[in-house]
Coordinates of C-alpha atoms and ligand atoms in Angstrom, one line a residue:
M9 CA -29.1 -83.7 -0.2
C10 CA -27.3 -86.8 -1.4
G11 CA -27.5 -90.0 0.5
I12 CA -25.8 -92.8 2.3
F13 CA -27.2 -96.3 2.5
G14 CA -25.9 -99.6 4.0
Y15 CA -27.1 -103.1 4.5
V16 CA -25.8 -105.9 6.7
G17 CA -27.8 -109.1 6.7
T18 CA -28.3 -112.6 5.3
E19 CA -32.0 -112.2 4.2
R20 CA -31.3 -110.1 1.1
D21 CA -28.6 -109.6 -1.5
A22 CA -26.8 -106.5 -0.4
S23 CA -26.6 -104.9 -3.8
D24 CA -30.4 -105.3 -4.3
A25 CA -31.0 -103.9 -0.8
V26 CA -28.7 -101.0 -1.4
I27 CA -30.0 -100.2 -4.9
E28 CA -33.5 -100.1 -3.6
G29 CA -32.5 -97.9 -0.7
L30 CA -30.6 -95.5 -3.1
R31 CA -33.7 -95.3 -5.3
R32 CA -35.8 -94.4 -2.3
L33 CA -33.3 -91.7 -1.3
D34 CA -33.3 -90.4 -4.9
Y35 CA -35.8 -87.6 -4.2
R36 CA -33.0 -85.9 -2.2
G37 CA -31.2 -85.0 -5.4
Y38 CA -27.9 -86.3 -6.7
D39 CA -25.7 -86.4 -9.8
S40 CA -23.9 -89.7 -9.6
W41 CA -23.9 -92.8 -7.4
G42 CA -22.0 -95.9 -6.4
V43 CA -22.3 -99.2 -4.6
A44 CA -19.8 -101.4 -2.9
V45 CA -20.4 -105.0 -1.7
L46 CA -18.3 -107.6 0.1
N47 CA -18.1 -111.1 -1.4
R48 CA -15.5 -113.8 -1.8
H49 CA -13.4 -111.7 -4.2
G50 CA -13.1 -108.9 -1.6
I51 CA -14.8 -105.5 -1.9
E52 CA -16.3 -104.8 -5.3
V53 CA -17.4 -101.4 -6.4
E54 CA -19.6 -100.1 -9.2
K55 CA -20.1 -96.4 -9.9
H56 CA -22.0 -94.3 -12.4
V57 CA -22.9 -90.8 -13.4
G58 CA -26.6 -90.1 -13.6
I59 CA -29.7 -92.0 -12.4
V60 CA -29.6 -95.1 -10.1
T61 CA -30.2 -98.1 -12.2
K62 CA -33.4 -100.1 -12.1
E63 CA -31.5 -103.3 -13.1
P64 CA -29.8 -105.6 -10.6
L65 CA -26.1 -105.0 -10.4
K66 CA -23.6 -107.7 -11.3
I67 CA -21.8 -107.4 -8.1
R68 CA -23.5 -109.4 -5.3
G69 CA -22.9 -109.9 -1.5
N70 CA -24.4 -109.9 1.9
I71 CA -22.9 -106.6 3.1
G72 CA -23.0 -103.5 1.1
I73 CA -22.9 -99.7 1.2
G74 CA -24.1 -97.1 -1.4
H75 CA -24.0 -93.4 -2.0
T76 CA -25.7 -90.8 -4.1
R77 CA -23.4 -87.9 -4.6
W78 CA -24.3 -84.2 -5.0
A79 CA -20.9 -83.0 -6.1
T80 CA -19.3 -80.2 -4.1
H81 CA -15.6 -80.8 -4.7
G82 CA -14.6 -82.2 -8.1
A83 CA -16.5 -82.7 -11.3
V84 CA -19.4 -85.1 -11.7
T85 CA -17.5 -88.1 -13.0
E86 CA -17.5 -91.9 -12.3
N87 CA -14.0 -91.5 -10.8
N88 CA -15.2 -88.9 -8.3
A89 CA -18.3 -90.8 -7.4
H90 CA -18.2 -92.6 -4.0
P91 CA -17.4 -95.1 -2.4
H92 CA -13.6 -94.6 -2.6
Y93 CA -11.1 -97.4 -2.1
A94 CA -8.3 -97.5 0.3
A95 CA -4.9 -97.9 -1.5
D96 CA -4.8 -101.6 -0.6
K97 CA -8.5 -102.1 -1.1
S98 CA -8.9 -103.1 2.5
F99 CA -11.9 -100.7 2.9
V100 CA -14.1 -98.4 1.0
L101 CA -15.6 -95.1 2.2
A102 CA -18.6 -92.9 1.2
H103 CA -19.3 -89.5 2.5
N104 CA -21.9 -86.8 2.8
G105 CA -20.9 -83.2 3.5
I106 CA -17.9 -81.1 3.0
V107 CA -14.5 -81.5 4.6
E108 CA -13.8 -77.8 5.2
N109 CA -10.1 -78.4 6.0
A110 CA -9.5 -80.7 3.0
T111 CA -6.9 -78.5 1.3
E112 CA -4.7 -78.4 4.5
L113 CA -5.1 -82.1 5.2
K114 CA -4.3 -83.0 1.6
A115 CA -1.1 -81.0 1.7
V116 CA 0.1 -82.7 4.9
L117 CA -0.9 -86.2 3.7
E118 CA 0.8 -85.7 0.3
K119 CA 4.0 -84.8 2.1
K120 CA 3.7 -88.0 4.0
G121 CA 3.6 -89.9 0.6
H122 CA -0.1 -90.5 0.1
K123 CA -1.2 -90.4 -3.5
F124 CA -4.6 -88.9 -4.5
H125 CA -6.6 -90.2 -7.4
T126 CA -9.8 -88.1 -7.3
Q127 CA -10.7 -84.4 -7.0
T128 CA -12.9 -84.9 -4.0
D129 CA -12.6 -83.7 -0.5
T130 CA -13.8 -87.1 0.5
E131 CA -10.5 -88.7 -0.6
T132 CA -8.7 -86.8 2.1
I133 CA -10.7 -88.8 4.7
V134 CA -9.7 -92.1 3.0
R135 CA -6.0 -91.1 3.1
L136 CA -6.3 -89.8 6.6
V137 CA -7.8 -93.1 7.8
E138 CA -4.8 -94.9 6.2
E139 CA -2.4 -92.5 7.9
K140 CA -4.1 -93.2 11.3
Q141 CA -3.9 -96.9 10.7
K142 CA -0.1 -96.6 11.1
R143 CA -0.8 -96.0 14.8
H144 CA -4.2 -97.6 15.3
K145 CA -4.4 -101.3 14.5
K146 CA -8.2 -101.5 14.7
L147 CA -9.9 -99.8 11.7
A148 CA -12.6 -98.4 14.0
D149 CA -10.0 -96.6 16.0
A150 CA -8.3 -95.2 12.9
V151 CA -11.7 -94.0 11.6
R152 CA -12.4 -92.4 14.9
A153 CA -9.0 -90.6 15.0
A154 CA -9.4 -89.4 11.5
F155 CA -12.9 -88.2 12.0
K156 CA -11.8 -86.1 14.9
D157 CA -9.4 -84.2 12.6
L158 CA -12.1 -83.2 10.1
T159 CA -13.8 -79.8 10.2
G160 CA -17.3 -79.1 8.7
R161 CA -20.4 -81.2 8.7
N162 CA -19.6 -84.7 7.7
T163 CA -21.1 -88.1 7.8
I164 CA -19.3 -91.2 6.6
I165 CA -19.8 -94.9 6.1
V166 CA -17.0 -97.4 5.7
L167 CA -17.1 -101.0 4.6
A168 CA -14.1 -103.2 5.5
K169 CA -12.7 -106.4 4.0
D170 CA -13.4 -108.3 7.2
G171 CA -17.2 -107.4 7.0
E172 CA -17.1 -104.5 9.5
V173 CA -19.3 -101.5 8.7
I174 CA -18.5 -98.3 10.4
A175 CA -20.5 -95.0 10.3
A176 CA -19.8 -91.7 11.9
R177 CA -22.0 -88.7 12.0
N178 CA -21.4 -85.0 12.5
G179 CA -23.9 -83.2 10.4
S180 CA -25.6 -84.9 7.6
P181 CA -28.3 -87.3 8.9
L182 CA -27.7 -90.9 9.7
V183 CA -30.3 -93.4 10.9
F184 CA -30.6 -97.1 11.4
G185 CA -33.3 -99.6 11.0
S186 CA -33.3 -103.2 12.1
K187 CA -35.4 -106.4 11.9
N188 CA -34.1 -109.6 13.5
D189 CA -30.4 -109.6 12.6
E190 CA -30.6 -107.3 9.6
L191 CA -29.3 -103.8 9.9
Y192 CA -29.9 -100.9 7.6
F193 CA -27.9 -97.6 7.6
S194 CA -29.4 -94.6 5.8
S195 CA -29.8 -90.8 5.5
D196 CA -33.5 -91.1 6.2
V197 CA -36.0 -93.6 7.7
L198 CA -38.3 -93.5 4.6
S199 CA -35.7 -95.3 2.6
F200 CA -35.9 -98.6 4.6
A201 CA -39.2 -98.1 6.4
P202 CA -41.0 -101.1 4.8
H203 CA -38.2 -103.5 5.8
V204 CA -37.6 -102.8 9.5
S205 CA -39.4 -103.1 12.8
S206 CA -37.3 -100.6 14.8
V207 CA -35.3 -97.5 14.1
M208 CA -32.6 -95.5 15.8
V209 CA -31.4 -92.0 15.0
M210 CA -27.7 -91.4 15.4
E211 CA -26.7 -88.2 17.2
N212 CA -24.0 -85.9 16.0
G213 CA -20.6 -86.9 17.4
Q214 CA -21.5 -90.6 17.5
M215 CA -20.0 -93.5 15.6
V216 CA -21.3 -97.0 15.1
S217 CA -19.6 -100.2 14.1
K218 CA -21.2 -103.4 13.2
N219 CA -19.2 -106.6 12.8
G220 CA -21.0 -109.9 12.7
Q221 CA -23.4 -109.9 15.7
R222 CA -21.6 -107.1 17.5
L223 CA -23.1 -103.6 17.3
Q224 CA -21.3 -100.8 19.1
V225 CA -22.2 -97.2 19.4
M226 CA -19.5 -94.7 20.6
D227 CA -19.1 -91.1 21.5
I228 CA -16.4 -90.0 19.0
A229 CA -14.8 -87.3 21.1
K230 CA -14.8 -89.2 24.4
G231 CA -14.3 -92.7 23.0
T232 CA -16.9 -94.0 25.5
K233 CA -19.6 -96.5 24.7
V234 CA -23.2 -95.4 24.2
T235 CA -26.2 -97.8 24.7
P236 CA -28.0 -98.1 21.3
K237 CA -31.6 -97.0 21.7
F238 CA -33.9 -98.4 19.1
E239 CA -37.5 -97.2 18.9
K240 CA -40.5 -98.9 17.2
N241 CA -40.7 -98.0 13.5
A242 CA -43.7 -95.6 13.5
I243 CA -43.8 -95.0 9.8
V244 CA -46.9 -96.7 8.5
G245 CA -46.3 -98.0 5.1
G246 CA -43.9 -95.3 4.1
E247 CA -45.5 -95.5 0.7
V248 CA -43.6 -93.7 -2.0
N249 CA -45.5 -93.9 -5.2
K250 CA -47.2 -91.5 -7.6
G251 CA -50.5 -93.2 -7.8
D252 CA -52.4 -92.1 -10.9
Y253 CA -50.3 -88.9 -11.4
D254 CA -47.6 -88.3 -13.9
H255 CA -45.5 -86.4 -11.4
Y256 CA -45.1 -86.3 -7.6
M257 CA -45.4 -82.5 -7.8
L258 CA -49.0 -82.6 -9.0
K259 CA -49.9 -85.3 -6.6
E260 CA -48.4 -83.3 -3.7
I261 CA -50.0 -80.0 -4.7
R262 CA -53.4 -81.8 -4.7
E263 CA -52.7 -83.1 -1.2
A264 CA -53.0 -79.6 0.2
P265 CA -56.5 -80.0 1.8
F266 CA -55.2 -83.2 3.5
V267 CA -52.1 -81.5 4.9
V268 CA -54.2 -78.6 6.3
R269 CA -56.6 -81.0 8.0
Q270 CA -53.6 -82.9 9.5
L271 CA -52.8 -79.7 11.5
L272 CA -56.2 -79.8 13.1
K273 CA -55.4 -83.2 14.6
E274 CA -52.6 -81.8 16.8
P275 CA -53.9 -81.5 20.4
D276 CA -54.9 -77.9 21.3
T277 CA -52.6 -78.1 24.3
N278 CA -49.6 -78.3 22.0
Y279 CA -50.6 -75.1 20.2
R280 CA -51.4 -73.4 23.6
A281 CA -48.0 -74.4 25.1
L282 CA -46.1 -72.9 22.1
A283 CA -48.3 -69.8 22.1
A284 CA -47.6 -69.2 25.8
A285 CA -43.8 -69.5 25.1
I286 CA -44.1 -67.0 22.2
K287 CA -45.8 -64.5 24.5
K288 CA -43.2 -64.9 27.2
A289 CA -40.2 -64.8 24.8
K290 CA -37.9 -61.8 24.8
N291 CA -37.5 -62.0 21.0
V292 CA -39.2 -64.2 18.5
Y293 CA -37.4 -65.2 15.3
T294 CA -38.6 -67.4 12.5
I295 CA -36.0 -69.1 10.3
G296 CA -35.8 -71.2 7.2
S297 CA -34.0 -71.6 3.8
G298 CA -35.4 -71.4 0.3
T299 CA -39.1 -72.2 0.3
A300 CA -39.0 -72.7 4.1
G301 CA -37.5 -69.2 4.3
A302 CA -40.6 -67.8 2.6
A303 CA -42.7 -69.9 5.0
A304 CA -40.7 -68.5 7.9
A305 CA -41.4 -65.0 6.8
Q306 CA -45.1 -65.7 6.3
I307 CA -45.2 -67.2 9.8
A308 CA -43.6 -64.0 11.2
F309 CA -46.2 -62.0 9.3
Y310 CA -49.0 -64.0 10.9
L311 CA -47.5 -63.6 14.3
R312 CA -47.3 -59.8 13.9
V313 CA -50.9 -59.6 12.5
Y314 CA -52.8 -62.2 14.5
G315 CA -50.6 -62.5 17.5
E316 CA -49.4 -58.9 17.9
I317 CA -45.9 -60.3 18.4
K318 CA -42.8 -58.5 17.1
A319 CA -41.5 -61.5 15.1
T320 CA -38.4 -61.3 12.9
A321 CA -37.9 -63.6 10.0
L322 CA -34.4 -64.9 9.2
I323 CA -32.9 -66.8 6.3
G324 CA -30.8 -69.7 7.3
A325 CA -27.6 -68.8 5.4
E326 CA -27.9 -65.1 6.2
A327 CA -28.5 -65.1 9.9
S328 CA -24.9 -64.7 11.2
D329 CA -25.4 -60.9 11.9
Y330 CA -28.0 -62.0 14.5
Y331 CA -25.7 -64.4 16.3
S332 CA -24.6 -62.0 18.9
L333 CA -28.1 -60.8 19.5
I334 CA -29.7 -64.2 20.1
G335 CA -29.7 -65.4 23.7
K336 CA -31.5 -66.6 26.8
G337 CA -35.3 -65.9 26.7
D338 CA -35.5 -65.9 22.9
L339 CA -37.5 -68.3 20.9
L340 CA -36.7 -69.5 17.3
I341 CA -39.4 -71.0 15.2
A342 CA -38.1 -73.2 12.3
P343 CA -40.3 -74.8 9.6
S344 CA -38.4 -77.4 7.7
Q345 CA -39.4 -80.3 5.4
S346 CA -36.4 -82.5 6.3
G347 CA -35.4 -81.0 9.7
E348 CA -31.8 -81.4 8.5
T349 CA -31.1 -78.2 6.6
A350 CA -27.5 -77.5 7.4
D351 CA -27.5 -73.7 7.5
V352 CA -30.6 -73.5 9.7
L353 CA -29.3 -76.2 12.0
E354 CA -26.1 -74.2 12.5
V355 CA -28.2 -71.2 13.7
L356 CA -30.4 -73.3 15.9
E357 CA -27.4 -75.1 17.5
L358 CA -25.8 -71.8 18.3
A359 CA -29.1 -70.3 19.6
K360 CA -29.6 -73.4 21.9
K361 CA -26.0 -73.0 23.2
R362 CA -26.8 -69.4 24.1
G363 CA -29.9 -70.5 26.0
A364 CA -32.7 -69.8 23.4
M365 CA -35.6 -72.1 22.9
I366 CA -36.5 -73.8 19.7
A367 CA -39.9 -74.7 18.1
S368 CA -40.0 -76.6 14.9
H369 CA -42.5 -77.9 12.3
V370 CA -40.9 -80.8 10.4
N371 CA -42.2 -83.4 8.1
M372 CA -39.5 -86.1 8.2
P373 CA -39.6 -88.3 11.3
G374 CA -36.5 -88.6 13.5
S375 CA -34.8 -85.4 12.3
M376 CA -32.1 -83.4 14.0
M377 CA -34.3 -80.3 14.2
T378 CA -37.1 -82.2 16.0
R379 CA -34.7 -83.7 18.4
M380 CA -33.2 -80.4 19.5
S381 CA -36.6 -78.7 19.8
D382 CA -38.4 -77.7 22.9
F383 CA -41.7 -77.5 21.0
K384 CA -41.9 -80.3 18.4
F385 CA -44.6 -80.3 15.7
M386 CA -44.8 -82.9 12.9
A387 CA -46.5 -81.9 9.6
Q388 CA -47.6 -85.5 9.2
A389 CA -48.1 -84.7 5.6
G390 CA -46.7 -88.0 4.2
P391 CA -43.5 -88.1 2.2
E392 CA -42.9 -85.2 -0.1
I393 CA -40.9 -86.6 -3.0
C394 CA -40.8 -83.8 -5.6
V395 CA -37.6 -81.8 -5.0
M396 CA -39.7 -78.7 -5.2
S397 CA -41.7 -78.3 -2.0
T398 CA -45.4 -77.7 -2.4
K399 CA -47.6 -79.3 0.2
I400 CA -45.1 -78.8 2.9
F401 CA -45.0 -75.0 2.2
T402 CA -48.8 -75.0 2.5
S403 CA -48.6 -77.0 5.7
Q404 CA -45.9 -74.7 7.2
I405 CA -47.8 -71.5 6.6
A406 CA -51.2 -72.9 7.7
W407 CA -49.5 -74.1 10.9
G408 CA -48.0 -70.6 11.4
Y409 CA -51.4 -69.1 10.9
L410 CA -52.9 -71.3 13.6
V411 CA -50.0 -70.7 16.0
A412 CA -50.5 -66.9 15.5
K413 CA -54.2 -67.2 16.1
T414 CA -53.6 -69.2 19.3
V415 CA -51.2 -66.4 20.4
G416 CA -54.1 -64.0 19.7
G417 CA -56.4 -66.1 21.9
K418 CA -58.4 -67.4 18.9
L419 CA -57.3 -71.0 18.4
Q420 CA -60.9 -72.3 17.7
D421 CA -61.6 -69.5 15.2
G422 CA -58.3 -70.4 13.5
K423 CA -59.2 -74.0 13.3
R424 CA -62.6 -73.2 11.8
N425 CA -61.0 -71.1 9.2
L426 CA -58.4 -73.8 8.3
S427 CA -61.2 -76.3 8.0
A428 CA -63.1 -74.0 5.7
L429 CA -59.9 -73.4 3.7
A430 CA -59.3 -77.2 3.3
T431 CA -62.9 -77.6 1.9
A432 CA -62.4 -74.6 -0.5
M433 CA -59.0 -75.9 -1.6
N434 CA -60.5 -79.3 -2.3
R435 CA -63.3 -78.0 -4.4
Y436 CA -60.9 -75.7 -6.3
L437 CA -58.5 -78.6 -7.0
K438 CA -61.3 -80.7 -8.4
D439 CA -62.6 -78.0 -10.7
E440 CA -61.8 -79.1 -14.3
I441 CA -62.3 -75.6 -15.7
V442 CA -59.9 -74.1 -13.2
L443 CA -57.2 -76.7 -14.2
K444 CA -57.8 -76.2 -17.9
T445 CA -57.5 -72.4 -17.7
L446 CA -54.4 -72.7 -15.6
K447 CA -52.8 -75.0 -18.1
E448 CA -53.6 -72.7 -21.0
I449 CA -52.1 -69.7 -19.3
A450 CA -49.1 -71.7 -18.2
G451 CA -48.6 -72.8 -21.8
R452 CA -48.4 -69.2 -22.9
M453 CA -46.2 -68.1 -20.1
A454 CA -43.8 -71.0 -20.7
K455 CA -42.8 -69.3 -24.0
K456 CA -41.6 -66.2 -22.2
E457 CA -38.1 -65.6 -20.8
D458 CA -39.1 -63.2 -18.0
L459 CA -42.2 -62.7 -15.9
Y460 CA -43.2 -60.7 -12.9
I461 CA -45.4 -61.4 -9.9
L462 CA -47.0 -58.6 -7.9
G463 CA -48.6 -58.8 -4.5
K464 CA -48.8 -57.0 -1.2
G465 CA -49.3 -57.6 2.5
Q466 CA -50.4 -61.1 3.2
N467 CA -49.4 -62.1 -0.3
Q468 CA -45.9 -60.7 -0.1
Q469 CA -44.2 -64.0 0.7
I470 CA -46.7 -65.9 -1.4
I471 CA -45.5 -64.2 -4.6
K472 CA -42.0 -64.8 -3.5
E473 CA -42.7 -68.5 -3.2
G474 CA -44.6 -68.4 -6.6
M475 CA -41.4 -66.9 -8.0
V476 CA -39.3 -69.6 -6.4
K477 CA -41.5 -72.4 -7.8
I478 CA -41.5 -70.9 -11.4
I479 CA -37.7 -70.5 -11.3
E480 CA -37.1 -74.0 -9.9
G481 CA -39.6 -75.8 -12.2
S482 CA -39.4 -74.0 -15.6
Y483 CA -36.0 -72.3 -15.4
I484 CA -37.7 -69.1 -16.5
H485 CA -36.6 -65.9 -14.9
A486 CA -39.4 -64.8 -12.6
H487 CA -39.3 -61.7 -10.3
G488 CA -41.6 -61.2 -7.3
I489 CA -42.2 -57.6 -6.7
P490 CA -44.0 -55.9 -3.7
A491 CA -46.7 -54.1 -5.5
G492 CA -46.0 -50.9 -3.6
D493 CA -42.3 -50.9 -4.4
L494 CA -42.8 -51.4 -8.1
K495 CA -42.7 -47.7 -9.0
H496 CA -39.4 -47.3 -7.1
Y497 CA -37.5 -49.6 -9.6
A498 CA -39.1 -52.4 -11.5
I499 CA -41.5 -50.2 -13.5
T500 CA -38.5 -49.6 -15.8
L501 CA -38.9 -53.2 -17.1
M502 CA -42.6 -52.9 -18.0
E503 CA -43.2 -52.7 -21.8
E504 CA -45.6 -53.9 -24.4
G505 CA -46.5 -57.5 -23.7
T506 CA -44.5 -58.0 -20.5
P507 CA -46.2 -60.9 -18.6
V508 CA -47.3 -60.1 -15.1
I509 CA -49.2 -62.2 -12.5
A510 CA -51.0 -60.2 -9.9
V511 CA -52.2 -61.8 -6.6
V512 CA -55.0 -59.7 -5.2
S513 CA -56.9 -60.6 -2.0
N514 CA -60.2 -59.1 -0.9
D515 CA -58.5 -57.2 1.9
T516 CA -57.8 -53.6 2.9
L517 CA -54.8 -53.4 0.5
K518 CA -56.7 -54.6 -2.5
N519 CA -57.0 -51.1 -4.1
D520 CA -53.3 -50.5 -3.7
V521 CA -52.5 -53.6 -5.7
L522 CA -55.1 -52.7 -8.3
N523 CA -53.5 -49.3 -8.7
A524 CA -50.1 -50.8 -9.2
I525 CA -51.6 -53.0 -11.9
H526 CA -53.0 -49.9 -13.6
E527 CA -49.4 -48.6 -13.7
V528 CA -48.0 -51.6 -15.4
K529 CA -50.9 -52.0 -17.7
A530 CA -50.5 -48.4 -18.8
R531 CA -46.9 -49.5 -20.0
G532 CA -48.3 -52.4 -22.0
A533 CA -47.9 -55.2 -19.5
K534 CA -50.4 -58.1 -19.8
V535 CA -51.7 -58.9 -16.3
V536 CA -53.1 -62.3 -15.2
G537 CA -55.0 -61.8 -12.0
I538 CA -55.3 -64.4 -9.2
A539 CA -58.1 -63.0 -7.2
P540 CA -61.6 -63.7 -5.9
E541 CA -63.0 -60.9 -8.1
N542 CA -62.4 -59.9 -11.7
A543 CA -60.9 -56.5 -12.5
E544 CA -60.8 -54.5 -15.7
Q545 CA -57.0 -54.5 -15.5
F546 CA -56.7 -58.3 -16.0
I547 CA -56.4 -59.9 -19.4
D548 CA -57.0 -63.3 -17.8
W549 CA -58.7 -64.0 -14.4
L550 CA -57.8 -67.0 -12.3
K551 CA -60.7 -67.0 -9.9
V552 CA -59.9 -68.2 -6.4
P553 CA -62.4 -68.6 -3.5
D554 CA -62.3 -65.8 -1.0
T555 CA -61.2 -67.5 2.2
K556 CA -60.7 -64.2 4.1
E557 CA -57.9 -64.5 6.7
T558 CA -56.5 -67.6 5.0
S559 CA -56.7 -66.1 1.5
A560 CA -52.9 -66.0 1.1
I561 CA -52.7 -69.8 1.8
M562 CA -55.4 -70.4 -0.9
N563 CA -53.4 -68.3 -3.4
V564 CA -50.5 -70.6 -3.1
I565 CA -52.3 -73.3 -5.0
P566 CA -52.8 -71.6 -8.3
L567 CA -49.2 -70.4 -8.2
Q568 CA -47.9 -73.9 -7.6
L569 CA -50.1 -75.2 -10.4
L570 CA -49.0 -72.5 -12.8
A571 CA -45.4 -73.5 -12.0
Y572 CA -46.2 -77.1 -12.5
Y573 CA -47.8 -76.6 -15.9
M574 CA -45.1 -74.2 -17.0
A575 CA -42.4 -76.9 -16.2
L576 CA -44.6 -79.4 -18.0
A577 CA -44.9 -77.2 -21.1
R578 CA -41.1 -76.7 -21.1
G579 CA -40.6 -80.5 -21.0
N580 CA -38.4 -80.2 -17.8
N581 CA -37.7 -82.9 -15.3
I582 CA -40.4 -81.8 -13.0
D583 CA -39.8 -83.9 -9.9
K584 CA -36.0 -83.4 -10.1
P585 CA -35.1 -79.9 -11.4
R586 CA -31.5 -79.5 -12.5
N587 CA -28.9 -78.6 -10.0
I588 CA -31.0 -78.4 -6.9
A589 CA -31.4 -80.9 -4.1
K590 CA -34.3 -81.4 -1.7
S591 CA -32.6 -81.7 1.6
V592 CA -29.7 -79.3 1.7
T593 CA -27.5 -80.9 4.3
V594 CA -24.3 -79.1 3.3
K595 CA -23.8 -75.4 3.9
Ligands
LIG6 N1 -18.1 -83.3 -0.8 C1 -18.2 -84.6 -1.3 C2 -18.0 -84.7 -2.8 O1 -18.1 -83.7 -3.5 C3 -19.5 -85.3 -0.9 C4 -20.7 -84.6 -1.5 C5 -22.0 -85.3 -1.0 O2 -22.4 -85.1 0.1 O3 -22.5 -86.1 -1.8 O4 -17.7 -85.7 -3.3

């Protein structure tokens, strides 16, 4: 969510470097942005509401910082956009996160005479640094002292009039890239990948300052020096482009066969090591938020069915009632696109402190989640740019399936099934008739205000994720209902013409779902079936290949495509739906 970027070097104009960086961070979601550069006039700032410009800025310089804001405190206005000036313009500051004690700090600072000009929590950091400057002559010392007084997950970047750039991390991600004497600061490595030869991930509780040739990393709490550890930039290309597609979402849905095959490249020993830990664990939890929450629940399902493990699925922001139950001997499994999801990280950090082990499946290199994991898996799915996750969800649940099969002693069988799934997906995604039918049905559904999705067993989380995609993309109210639970409540909503999507696999629960469809059809609902076989209850049939054990993973594709074409029919901003951000690094 939102982003920070910084550039120090003589090779490029800083405002060009920062603008390019902000544009490459733009998939994370934001509502306004700003850039500050240092030149012979001092520090100049330009801020705007809306999308980062494609045009070069008028302000130029060799050192610059930038910010994309996803407003949490204060309206989306130019004035509230970052970076924010110190009262004497001796520095500017940009911030990711939430200062949880902003109200208290502001009251104290106002009493001391500091004037506030924005509605942001960020401005309390600026004024606090100014207050600390009364005692600390060096700006870096004042920033460090101020940072120690903040509560919440915060990351800041500061540009000073003398050319010093300071960044401190405690939550939102912060990474560096360097080549010769150029240094990039950013929220993710993708944003500067093509320009650097080495990268460094900053840990929570660390601060960095760069002034001329001097680069210093410090432990914020202790005030001690830390040796910077740069690693070789492993991101090949870091390509971020849509190719021939109109939208990243469609491109990424169509990469499903590729992402499934990537999982088969992981050495067997890694799957076996995790499976052994799962079998030994006292309790196994899976955890995620949003789409990754649905993936976590599907992974738990696979662990129960194919691994015979009592796995419990948790939602990141709703796990606090488990805090006292998690402890030594437990294992938490976290699928995450960014590896930086704040509410999940909070649970994992706590679990780790209490002695539990962590396994993660992450797509973004260098993330916090990977770094704290005992079992690290990378999706290696390539950048996912659309704010709505599609290929990573597919990767997460296919990975969970394989892990569960390994627990059940059937790794090779699992791999064969995933390989067959990738082939079936590929054929399906290239079938023009399939795409045409999906588009037609989506066009009709896009005219409705409410729709319902039914499924059962292995498709339980899949319909939930289908619901999430439709809500995110088309802003139409969708409701995923467990087929068996329908008659306990949602049946009241069924009337003539109610649109229903039913996901029916060829498994032992098939007849239960078909019976539920009878019940809604009898009340006038119009049911579109996603199934390997047609049924008399369907008014439209979206045929999917029967991939047996991996059938649920296959069913994700038509649901994602429906959501895509519905969003398209509604004329929405598909790759960046309103109000949501990709990487939710604030709680
Ligand atoms: N809380 C800050 C604000 O609302 C920063 C939000 C962000 O991370 O972009 O301005």
